[in-house]
Coordinates of C-alpha atoms (C1' of nucleotides) in Angstrom, one line a residue:
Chain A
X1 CA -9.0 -15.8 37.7
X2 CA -5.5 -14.3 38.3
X3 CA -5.1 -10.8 38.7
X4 CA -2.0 -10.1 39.6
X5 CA 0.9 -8.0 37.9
X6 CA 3.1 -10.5 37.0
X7 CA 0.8 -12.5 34.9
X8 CA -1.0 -9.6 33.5
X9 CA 2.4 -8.2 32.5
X10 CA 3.9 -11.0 30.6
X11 CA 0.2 -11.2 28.6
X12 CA 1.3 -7.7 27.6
X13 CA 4.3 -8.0 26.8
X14 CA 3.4 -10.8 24.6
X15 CA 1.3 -8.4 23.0
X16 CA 3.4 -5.5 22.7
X17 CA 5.7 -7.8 20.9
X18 CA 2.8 -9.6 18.4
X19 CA 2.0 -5.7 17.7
X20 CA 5.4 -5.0 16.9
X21 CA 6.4 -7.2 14.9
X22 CA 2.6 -7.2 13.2
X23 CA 3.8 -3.0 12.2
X24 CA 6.5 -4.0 10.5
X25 CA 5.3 -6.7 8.5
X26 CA 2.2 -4.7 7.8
X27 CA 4.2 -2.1 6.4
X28 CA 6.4 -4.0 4.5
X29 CA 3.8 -6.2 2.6
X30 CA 0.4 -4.3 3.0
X31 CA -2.6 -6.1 4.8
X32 CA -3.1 -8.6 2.0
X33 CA 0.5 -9.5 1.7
X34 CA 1.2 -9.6 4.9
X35 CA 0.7 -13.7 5.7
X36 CA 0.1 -14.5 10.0
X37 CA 2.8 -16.6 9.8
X38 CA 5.1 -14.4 9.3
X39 CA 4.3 -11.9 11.8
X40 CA 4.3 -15.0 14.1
X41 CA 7.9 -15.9 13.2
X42 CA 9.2 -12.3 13.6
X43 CA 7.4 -12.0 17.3
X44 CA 9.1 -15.2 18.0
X45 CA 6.1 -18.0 18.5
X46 CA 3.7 -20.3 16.3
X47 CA 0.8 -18.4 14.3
X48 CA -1.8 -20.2 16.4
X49 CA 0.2 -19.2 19.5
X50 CA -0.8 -15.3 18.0
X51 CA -4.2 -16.6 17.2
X52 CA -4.5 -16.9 21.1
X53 CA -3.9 -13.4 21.7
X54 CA -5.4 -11.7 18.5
X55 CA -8.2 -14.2 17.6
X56 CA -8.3 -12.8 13.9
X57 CA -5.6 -10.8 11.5
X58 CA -8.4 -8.0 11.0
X59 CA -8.5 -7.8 14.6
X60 CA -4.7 -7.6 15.4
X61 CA -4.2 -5.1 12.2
X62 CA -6.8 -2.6 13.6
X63 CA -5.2 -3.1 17.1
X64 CA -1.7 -1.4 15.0
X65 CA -3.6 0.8 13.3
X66 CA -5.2 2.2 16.4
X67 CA -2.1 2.5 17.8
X68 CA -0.3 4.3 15.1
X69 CA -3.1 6.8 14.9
X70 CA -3.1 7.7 18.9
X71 CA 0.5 8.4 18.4
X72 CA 0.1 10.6 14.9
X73 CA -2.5 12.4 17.2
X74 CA -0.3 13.3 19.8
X75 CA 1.1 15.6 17.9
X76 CA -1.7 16.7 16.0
X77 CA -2.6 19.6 18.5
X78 CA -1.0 22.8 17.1
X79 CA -2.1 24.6 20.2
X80 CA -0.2 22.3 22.7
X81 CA 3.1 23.2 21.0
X82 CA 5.6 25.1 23.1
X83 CA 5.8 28.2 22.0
X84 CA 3.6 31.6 22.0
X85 CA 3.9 32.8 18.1
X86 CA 3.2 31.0 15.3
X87 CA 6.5 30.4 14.0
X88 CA 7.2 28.6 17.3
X89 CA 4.6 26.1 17.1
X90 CA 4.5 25.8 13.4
X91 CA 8.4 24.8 13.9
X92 CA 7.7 22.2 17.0
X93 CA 4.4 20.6 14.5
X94 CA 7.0 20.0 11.7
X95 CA 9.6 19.0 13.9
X96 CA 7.0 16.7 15.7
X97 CA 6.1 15.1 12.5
X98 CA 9.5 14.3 10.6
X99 CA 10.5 12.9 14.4
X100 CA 7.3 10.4 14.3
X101 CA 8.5 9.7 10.4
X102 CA 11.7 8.7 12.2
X103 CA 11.0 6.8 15.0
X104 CA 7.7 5.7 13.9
X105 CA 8.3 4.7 9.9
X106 CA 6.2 0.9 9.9
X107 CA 3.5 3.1 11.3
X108 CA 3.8 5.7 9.1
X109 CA 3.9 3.5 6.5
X110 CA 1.0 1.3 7.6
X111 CA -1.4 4.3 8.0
X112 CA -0.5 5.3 4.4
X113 CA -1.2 2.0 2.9
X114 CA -4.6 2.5 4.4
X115 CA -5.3 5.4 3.1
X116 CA -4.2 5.1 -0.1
X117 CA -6.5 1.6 -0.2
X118 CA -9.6 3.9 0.8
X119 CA -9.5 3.6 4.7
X120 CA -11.6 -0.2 4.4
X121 CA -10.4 -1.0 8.2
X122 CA -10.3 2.7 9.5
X123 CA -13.2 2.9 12.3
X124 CA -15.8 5.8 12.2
X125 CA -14.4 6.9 15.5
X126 CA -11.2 7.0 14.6
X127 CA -11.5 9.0 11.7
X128 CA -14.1 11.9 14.0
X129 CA -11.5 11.8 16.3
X130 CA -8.9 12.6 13.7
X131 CA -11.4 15.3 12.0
X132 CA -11.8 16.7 16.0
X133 CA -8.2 17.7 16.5
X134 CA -8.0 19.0 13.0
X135 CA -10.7 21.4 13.5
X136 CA -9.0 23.0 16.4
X137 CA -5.8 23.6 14.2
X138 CA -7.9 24.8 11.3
X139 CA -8.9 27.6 13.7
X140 CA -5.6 28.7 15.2
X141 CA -4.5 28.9 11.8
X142 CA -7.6 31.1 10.9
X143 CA -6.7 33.2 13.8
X144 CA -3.5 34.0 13.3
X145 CA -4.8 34.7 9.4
X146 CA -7.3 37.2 11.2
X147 CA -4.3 38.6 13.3
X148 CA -2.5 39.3 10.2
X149 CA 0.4 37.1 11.2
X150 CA 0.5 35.6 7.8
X151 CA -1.2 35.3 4.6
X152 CA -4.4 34.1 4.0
X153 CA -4.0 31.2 3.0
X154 CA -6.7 27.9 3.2
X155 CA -5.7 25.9 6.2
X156 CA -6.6 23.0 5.2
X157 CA -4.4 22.9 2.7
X158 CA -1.6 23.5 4.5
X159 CA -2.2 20.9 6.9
X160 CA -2.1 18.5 3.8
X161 CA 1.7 19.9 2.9
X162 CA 3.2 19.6 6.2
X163 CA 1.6 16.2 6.4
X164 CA 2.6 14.7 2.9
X165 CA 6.3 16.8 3.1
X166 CA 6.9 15.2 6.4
X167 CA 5.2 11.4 6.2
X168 CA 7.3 11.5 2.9
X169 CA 10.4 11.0 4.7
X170 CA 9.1 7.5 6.2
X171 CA 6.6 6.4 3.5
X172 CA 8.9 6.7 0.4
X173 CA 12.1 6.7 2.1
X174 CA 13.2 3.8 -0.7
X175 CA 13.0 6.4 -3.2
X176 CA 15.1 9.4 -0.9
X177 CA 17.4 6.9 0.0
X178 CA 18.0 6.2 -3.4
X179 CA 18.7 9.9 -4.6
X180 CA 20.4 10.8 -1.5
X181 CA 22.7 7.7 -1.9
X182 CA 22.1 6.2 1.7
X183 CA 21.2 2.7 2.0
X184 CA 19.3 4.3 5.1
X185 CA 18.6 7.4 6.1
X186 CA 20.4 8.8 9.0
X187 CA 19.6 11.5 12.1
X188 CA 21.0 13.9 10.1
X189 CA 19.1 13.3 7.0
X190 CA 15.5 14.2 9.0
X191 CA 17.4 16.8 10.6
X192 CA 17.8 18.5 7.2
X193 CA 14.3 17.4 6.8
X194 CA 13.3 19.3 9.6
X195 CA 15.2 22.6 8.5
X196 CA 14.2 22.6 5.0
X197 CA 10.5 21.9 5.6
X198 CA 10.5 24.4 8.1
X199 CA 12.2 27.0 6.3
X200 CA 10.1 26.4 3.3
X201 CA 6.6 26.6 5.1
X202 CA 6.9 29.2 7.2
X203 CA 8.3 31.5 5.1
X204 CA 5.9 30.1 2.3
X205 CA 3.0 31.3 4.1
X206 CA 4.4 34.6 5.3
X207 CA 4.9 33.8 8.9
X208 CA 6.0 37.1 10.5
X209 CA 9.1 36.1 13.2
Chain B
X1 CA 1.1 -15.1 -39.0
X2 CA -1.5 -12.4 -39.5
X3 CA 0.5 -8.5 -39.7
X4 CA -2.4 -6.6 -40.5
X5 CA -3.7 -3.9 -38.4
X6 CA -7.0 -5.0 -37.3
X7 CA -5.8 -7.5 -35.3
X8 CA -2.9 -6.2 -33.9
X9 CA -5.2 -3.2 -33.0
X10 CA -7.7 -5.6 -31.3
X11 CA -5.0 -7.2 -29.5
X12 CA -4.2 -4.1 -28.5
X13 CA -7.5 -2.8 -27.5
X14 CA -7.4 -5.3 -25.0
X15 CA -4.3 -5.3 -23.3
X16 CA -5.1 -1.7 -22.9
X17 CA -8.4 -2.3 -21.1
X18 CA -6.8 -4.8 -18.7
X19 CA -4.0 -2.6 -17.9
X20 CA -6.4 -0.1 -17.3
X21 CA -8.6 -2.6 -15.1
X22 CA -5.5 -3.5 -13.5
X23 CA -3.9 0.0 -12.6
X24 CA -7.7 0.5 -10.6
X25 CA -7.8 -2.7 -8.9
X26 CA -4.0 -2.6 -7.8
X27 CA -4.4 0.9 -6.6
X28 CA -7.6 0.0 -4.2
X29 CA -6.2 -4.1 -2.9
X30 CA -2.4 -3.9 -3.1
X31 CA -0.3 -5.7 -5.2
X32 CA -1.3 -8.5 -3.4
X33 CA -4.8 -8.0 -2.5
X34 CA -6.0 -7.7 -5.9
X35 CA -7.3 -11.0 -7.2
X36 CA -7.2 -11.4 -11.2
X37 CA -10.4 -12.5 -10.9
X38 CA -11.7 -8.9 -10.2
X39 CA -9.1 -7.5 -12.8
X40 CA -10.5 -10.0 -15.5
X41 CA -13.9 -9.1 -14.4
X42 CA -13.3 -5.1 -14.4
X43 CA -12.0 -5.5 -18.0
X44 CA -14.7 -7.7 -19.5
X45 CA -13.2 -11.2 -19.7
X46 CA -12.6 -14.4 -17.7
X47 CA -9.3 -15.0 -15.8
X48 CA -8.2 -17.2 -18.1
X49 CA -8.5 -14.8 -20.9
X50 CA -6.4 -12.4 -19.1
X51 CA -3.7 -14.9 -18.6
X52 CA -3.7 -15.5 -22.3
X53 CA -2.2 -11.8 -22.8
X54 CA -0.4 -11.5 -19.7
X55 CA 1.2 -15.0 -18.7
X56 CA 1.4 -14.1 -14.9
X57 CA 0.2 -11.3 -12.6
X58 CA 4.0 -10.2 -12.3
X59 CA 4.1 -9.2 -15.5
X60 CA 0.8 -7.7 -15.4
X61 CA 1.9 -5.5 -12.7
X62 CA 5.1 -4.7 -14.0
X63 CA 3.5 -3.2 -17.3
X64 CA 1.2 -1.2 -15.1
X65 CA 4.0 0.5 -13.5
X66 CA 5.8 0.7 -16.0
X67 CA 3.3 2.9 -17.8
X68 CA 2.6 4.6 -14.9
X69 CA 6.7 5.5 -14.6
X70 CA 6.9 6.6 -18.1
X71 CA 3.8 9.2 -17.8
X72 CA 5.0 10.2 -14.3
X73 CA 8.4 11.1 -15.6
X74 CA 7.3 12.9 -18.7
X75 CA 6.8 15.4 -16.3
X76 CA 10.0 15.6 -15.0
X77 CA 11.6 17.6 -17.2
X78 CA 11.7 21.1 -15.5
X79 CA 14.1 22.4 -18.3
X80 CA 11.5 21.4 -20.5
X81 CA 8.9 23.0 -19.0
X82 CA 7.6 26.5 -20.8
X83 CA 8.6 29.6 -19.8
X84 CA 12.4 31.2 -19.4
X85 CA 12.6 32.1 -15.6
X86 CA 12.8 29.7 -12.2
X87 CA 8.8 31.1 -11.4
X88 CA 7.3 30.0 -14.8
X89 CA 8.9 27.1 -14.7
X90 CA 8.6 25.6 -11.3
X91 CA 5.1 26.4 -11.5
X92 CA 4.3 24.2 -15.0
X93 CA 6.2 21.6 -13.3
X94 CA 4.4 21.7 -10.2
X95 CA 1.2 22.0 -12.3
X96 CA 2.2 19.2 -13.6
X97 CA 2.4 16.8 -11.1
X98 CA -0.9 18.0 -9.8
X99 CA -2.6 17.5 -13.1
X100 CA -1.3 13.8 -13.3
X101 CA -2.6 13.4 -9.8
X102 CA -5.9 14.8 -11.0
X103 CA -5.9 12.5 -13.8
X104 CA -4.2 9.3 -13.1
X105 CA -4.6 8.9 -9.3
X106 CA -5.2 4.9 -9.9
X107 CA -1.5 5.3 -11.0
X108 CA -0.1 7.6 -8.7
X109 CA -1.7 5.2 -5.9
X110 CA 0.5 2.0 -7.8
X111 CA 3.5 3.7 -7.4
X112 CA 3.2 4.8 -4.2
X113 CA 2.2 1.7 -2.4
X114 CA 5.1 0.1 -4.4
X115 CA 7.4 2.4 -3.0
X116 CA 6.2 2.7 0.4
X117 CA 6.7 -1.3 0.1
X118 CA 10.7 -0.6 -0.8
X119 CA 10.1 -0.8 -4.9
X120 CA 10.3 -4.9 -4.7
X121 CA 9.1 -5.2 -8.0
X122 CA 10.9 -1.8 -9.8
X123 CA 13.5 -2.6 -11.9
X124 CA 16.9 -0.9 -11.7
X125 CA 16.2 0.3 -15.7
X126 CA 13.4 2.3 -14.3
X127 CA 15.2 3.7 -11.3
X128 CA 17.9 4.6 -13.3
X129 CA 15.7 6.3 -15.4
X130 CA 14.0 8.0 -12.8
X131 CA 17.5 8.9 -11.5
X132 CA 18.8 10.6 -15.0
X133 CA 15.7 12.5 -15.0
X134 CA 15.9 14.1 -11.8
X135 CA 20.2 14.5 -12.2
X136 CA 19.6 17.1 -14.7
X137 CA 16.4 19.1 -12.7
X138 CA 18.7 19.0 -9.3
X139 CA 22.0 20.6 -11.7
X140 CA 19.3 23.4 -13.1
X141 CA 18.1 24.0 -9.6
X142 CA 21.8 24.4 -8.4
X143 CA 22.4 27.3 -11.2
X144 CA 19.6 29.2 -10.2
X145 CA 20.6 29.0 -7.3
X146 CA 24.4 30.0 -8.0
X147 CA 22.8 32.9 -9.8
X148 CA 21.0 34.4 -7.1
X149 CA 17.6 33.6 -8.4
X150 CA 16.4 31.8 -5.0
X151 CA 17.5 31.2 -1.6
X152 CA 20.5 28.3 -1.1
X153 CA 18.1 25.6 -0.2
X154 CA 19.2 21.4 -0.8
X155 CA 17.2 20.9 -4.4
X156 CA 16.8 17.2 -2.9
X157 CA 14.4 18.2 -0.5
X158 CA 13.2 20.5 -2.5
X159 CA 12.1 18.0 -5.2
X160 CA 11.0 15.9 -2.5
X161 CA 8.7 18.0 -0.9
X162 CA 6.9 18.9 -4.8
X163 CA 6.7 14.8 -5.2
X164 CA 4.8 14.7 -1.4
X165 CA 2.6 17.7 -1.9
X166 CA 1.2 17.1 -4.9
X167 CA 0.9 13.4 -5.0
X168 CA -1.1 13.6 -1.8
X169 CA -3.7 14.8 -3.7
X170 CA -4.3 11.4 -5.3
X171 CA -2.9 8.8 -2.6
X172 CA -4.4 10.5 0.3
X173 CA -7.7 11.6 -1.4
X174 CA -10.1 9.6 0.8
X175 CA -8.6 11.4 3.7
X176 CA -8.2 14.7 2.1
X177 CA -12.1 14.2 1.0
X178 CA -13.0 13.6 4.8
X179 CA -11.0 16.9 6.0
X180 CA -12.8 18.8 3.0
X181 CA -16.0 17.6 3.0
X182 CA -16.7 15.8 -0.2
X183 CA -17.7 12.7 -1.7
X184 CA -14.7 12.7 -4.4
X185 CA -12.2 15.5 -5.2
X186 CA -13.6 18.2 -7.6
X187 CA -11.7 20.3 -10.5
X188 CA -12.0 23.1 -8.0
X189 CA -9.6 21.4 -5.5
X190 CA -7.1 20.5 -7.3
X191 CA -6.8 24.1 -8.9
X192 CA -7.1 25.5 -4.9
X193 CA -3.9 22.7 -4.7
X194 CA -2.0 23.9 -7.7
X195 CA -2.6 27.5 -6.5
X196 CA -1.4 27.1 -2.8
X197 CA 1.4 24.0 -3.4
X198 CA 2.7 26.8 -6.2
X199 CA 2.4 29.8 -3.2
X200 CA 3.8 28.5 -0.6
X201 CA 6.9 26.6 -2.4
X202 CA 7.8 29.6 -4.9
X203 CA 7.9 31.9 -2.0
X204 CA 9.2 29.6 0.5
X205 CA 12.5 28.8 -1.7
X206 CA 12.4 32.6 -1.8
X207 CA 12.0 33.1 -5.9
X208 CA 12.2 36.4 -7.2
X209 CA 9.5 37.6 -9.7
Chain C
dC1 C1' -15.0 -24.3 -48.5
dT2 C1' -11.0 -25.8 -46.2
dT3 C1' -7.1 -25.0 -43.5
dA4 C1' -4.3 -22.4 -40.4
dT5 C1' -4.2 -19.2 -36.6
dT6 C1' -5.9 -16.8 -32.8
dT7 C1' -8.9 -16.3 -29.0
dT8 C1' -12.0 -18.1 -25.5
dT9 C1' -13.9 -21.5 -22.6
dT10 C1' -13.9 -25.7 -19.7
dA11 C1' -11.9 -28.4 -16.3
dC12 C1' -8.5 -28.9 -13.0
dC13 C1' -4.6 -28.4 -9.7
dA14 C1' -1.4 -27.3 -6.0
dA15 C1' 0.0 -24.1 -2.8
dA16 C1' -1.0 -20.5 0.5
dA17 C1' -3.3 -18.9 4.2
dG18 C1' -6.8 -17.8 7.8
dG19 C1' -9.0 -20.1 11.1
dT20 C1' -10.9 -24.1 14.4
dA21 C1' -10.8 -27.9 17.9
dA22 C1' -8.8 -30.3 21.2
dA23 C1' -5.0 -32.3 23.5
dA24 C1' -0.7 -31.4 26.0
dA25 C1' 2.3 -28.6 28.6
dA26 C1' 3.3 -25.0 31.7
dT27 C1' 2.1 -22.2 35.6
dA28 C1' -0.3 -20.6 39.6
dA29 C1' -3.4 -21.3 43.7
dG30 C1' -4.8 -23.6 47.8
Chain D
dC1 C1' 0.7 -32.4 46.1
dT2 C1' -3.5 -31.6 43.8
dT3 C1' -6.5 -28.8 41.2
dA4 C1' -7.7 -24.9 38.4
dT5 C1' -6.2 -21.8 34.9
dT6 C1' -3.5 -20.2 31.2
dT7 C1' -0.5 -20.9 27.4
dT8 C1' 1.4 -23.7 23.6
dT9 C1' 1.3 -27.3 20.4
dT10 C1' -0.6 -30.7 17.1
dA11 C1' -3.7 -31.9 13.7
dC12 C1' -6.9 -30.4 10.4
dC13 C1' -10.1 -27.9 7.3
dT14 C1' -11.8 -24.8 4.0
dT15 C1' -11.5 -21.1 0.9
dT16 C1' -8.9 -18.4 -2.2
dT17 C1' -6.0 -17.9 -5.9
dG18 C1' -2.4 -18.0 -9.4
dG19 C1' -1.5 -20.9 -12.9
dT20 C1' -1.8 -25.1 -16.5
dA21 C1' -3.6 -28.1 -20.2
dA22 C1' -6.5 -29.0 -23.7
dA23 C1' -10.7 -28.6 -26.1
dA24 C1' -13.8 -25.6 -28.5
dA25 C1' -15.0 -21.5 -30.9
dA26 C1' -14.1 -17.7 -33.7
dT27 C1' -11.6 -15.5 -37.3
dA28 C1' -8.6 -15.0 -41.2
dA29 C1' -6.1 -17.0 -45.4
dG30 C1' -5.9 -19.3 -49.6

DNA sequence: CTTATTTTTTACCAAAAGGTAAAAAATAAG
DNA sequence: CTTATTTTTTACCTTTTGGTAAAAAATAAG
């Protein structure tokens, strides 16, 4: 067996770009639509060269969605945010959020498709692990409620607005992009995002700042 | 050629149950993950049969969202909506949207994944339709704001973040029944939606009631 | 009752797509 | 250079599925 880095890396790197390229076709076609051979063209090699390194397309799409959901959950935690007051690390959640929509958008888009299908392929532990970083928001939030640092509102629900009024901006970004007249949206577009979501929240739930 | 109204009526009758079958079935597989076998099934009748009053599964889908467009944009209207001031209003309208999530999430779940796929089977009659609809609600916004009646924000965004808040409530039910704890979405929650998506936005935009 | 029309069923078909098996080629190790 | 290991290619195979053609059955009209 060979161990060393150079063989191990190009393995990777072979995977990294199967995984790719598997995000984007995912998210353009849905699971179903989504036929190996395509993926396979877009990484650049035969489908039964991918069926070396993914030995089935359920495998290799829980491999993206596993990775899509490790990055949503990086900036899940609401008490990791720089900051000390609420508004602060409301802001840097939101901000986190749209940026994912940005730089993220197959993924985005991918994770919604599952969603919306009823979560079939999304793993027990995935979704505990999801619920686990939620609960620790849901109770900053109740704290702050407690502190009277805003209104009393039901955190859950909240969570449920910042995530649909940011994901929005990647999942149906056909449908801004028509009304804003882009044929893509630009930096500037999810910086306004950013402001208006913000603005709209915060002040929506009373944050005192 | 038979022109009474039985048959037309039975003819009818069953077009309606497949596009109803259909509008299910599309919104759990995908466009493409949703075999007309299971739609024929769902609605009572072989395959066959359903190709017999809609010649391809194109056009089958096509008349689903189509439907689902047309009752989605009769509640676009926010001039029409009851009421004489910007709090009223928004609030129907918002109402609105969370009552056809409440009551057609099938649908809601349609247009969404065709969306999130870039709208490749929405015809420019129905975007343009969608975009005349929303034309008029962005100019009303505008006055209100002009007159002082809320803060300056883009109505764009404003519009979009309404779409995302409430439609979540359908296309991201299974996740929002995890975070909640139930085994499908009660009356209770979506009147717990309608109260908090109406708080947070009315206040956040800064209305004055 | 007979004929015309509509609806349903039966029998197929061709293409797409996921996956397998084994040979061939490339690469690394000794 | 030879051998072992990994990667890629070639050749198939099976199932699924959208769609067609025509016969059969049901229904309505005269």
């Amino acid at each position: 067996m060979i161990r060393n880095g150079t063989k191990e890396t190009k393995r990777q790197h072979n995977e990294l770009h199967i995984l790719s390229a598997a995000e984007e076709i995912f998210a353009q076609h849905g699971y179903n639509g989504a036929p190996l051979e395509l993926i396979a063209e877009r990484a650049g090699l035969s489908k039964q060269n991918l069926l070396y390194y993914f030995p089935s397309k359920k495998l290799l799409y829980q491999k993206v969605l596993e990775s899509v959901l490790d990055n949503w959950l990086e900036f899940m935690a609401l008490l990791d945010q720089p900051g000390k007051d609420p508004a602060t690390k409301l802001e840097h959640y939101i901000r986190g959020k749209i940026e994912f929509s940005r730089t993220r958008p197959n993924g985005s888009k991918v994770y919604a498709n599952e969603i919306i299908s009823g979560a079939p392929h999304l793993s027990n532990e995935l979704k505990a692990r999801l619920l686990q970083h939620l609960e620790a928001d849901l109770k900053l939030v109740n704290v702050w409620i407690a502190e009277g640092q805003m209104d009393p509102i039901d955190p859950a629900h909240l969570f449920f607005m910042i995530w649909a009024a940011t994901q929005t901006y990647a999942d149906f970004s056909s449908q801004i992009e028509i009304v804003l007249g882009r044929s893509k949206l630009e930096a500037s577009d999810f910086e306004d995002a950013a402001k208006f979501v913000t603005h709209v929240i915060l002040k929506g739930i009373g944050i005192k700042n």
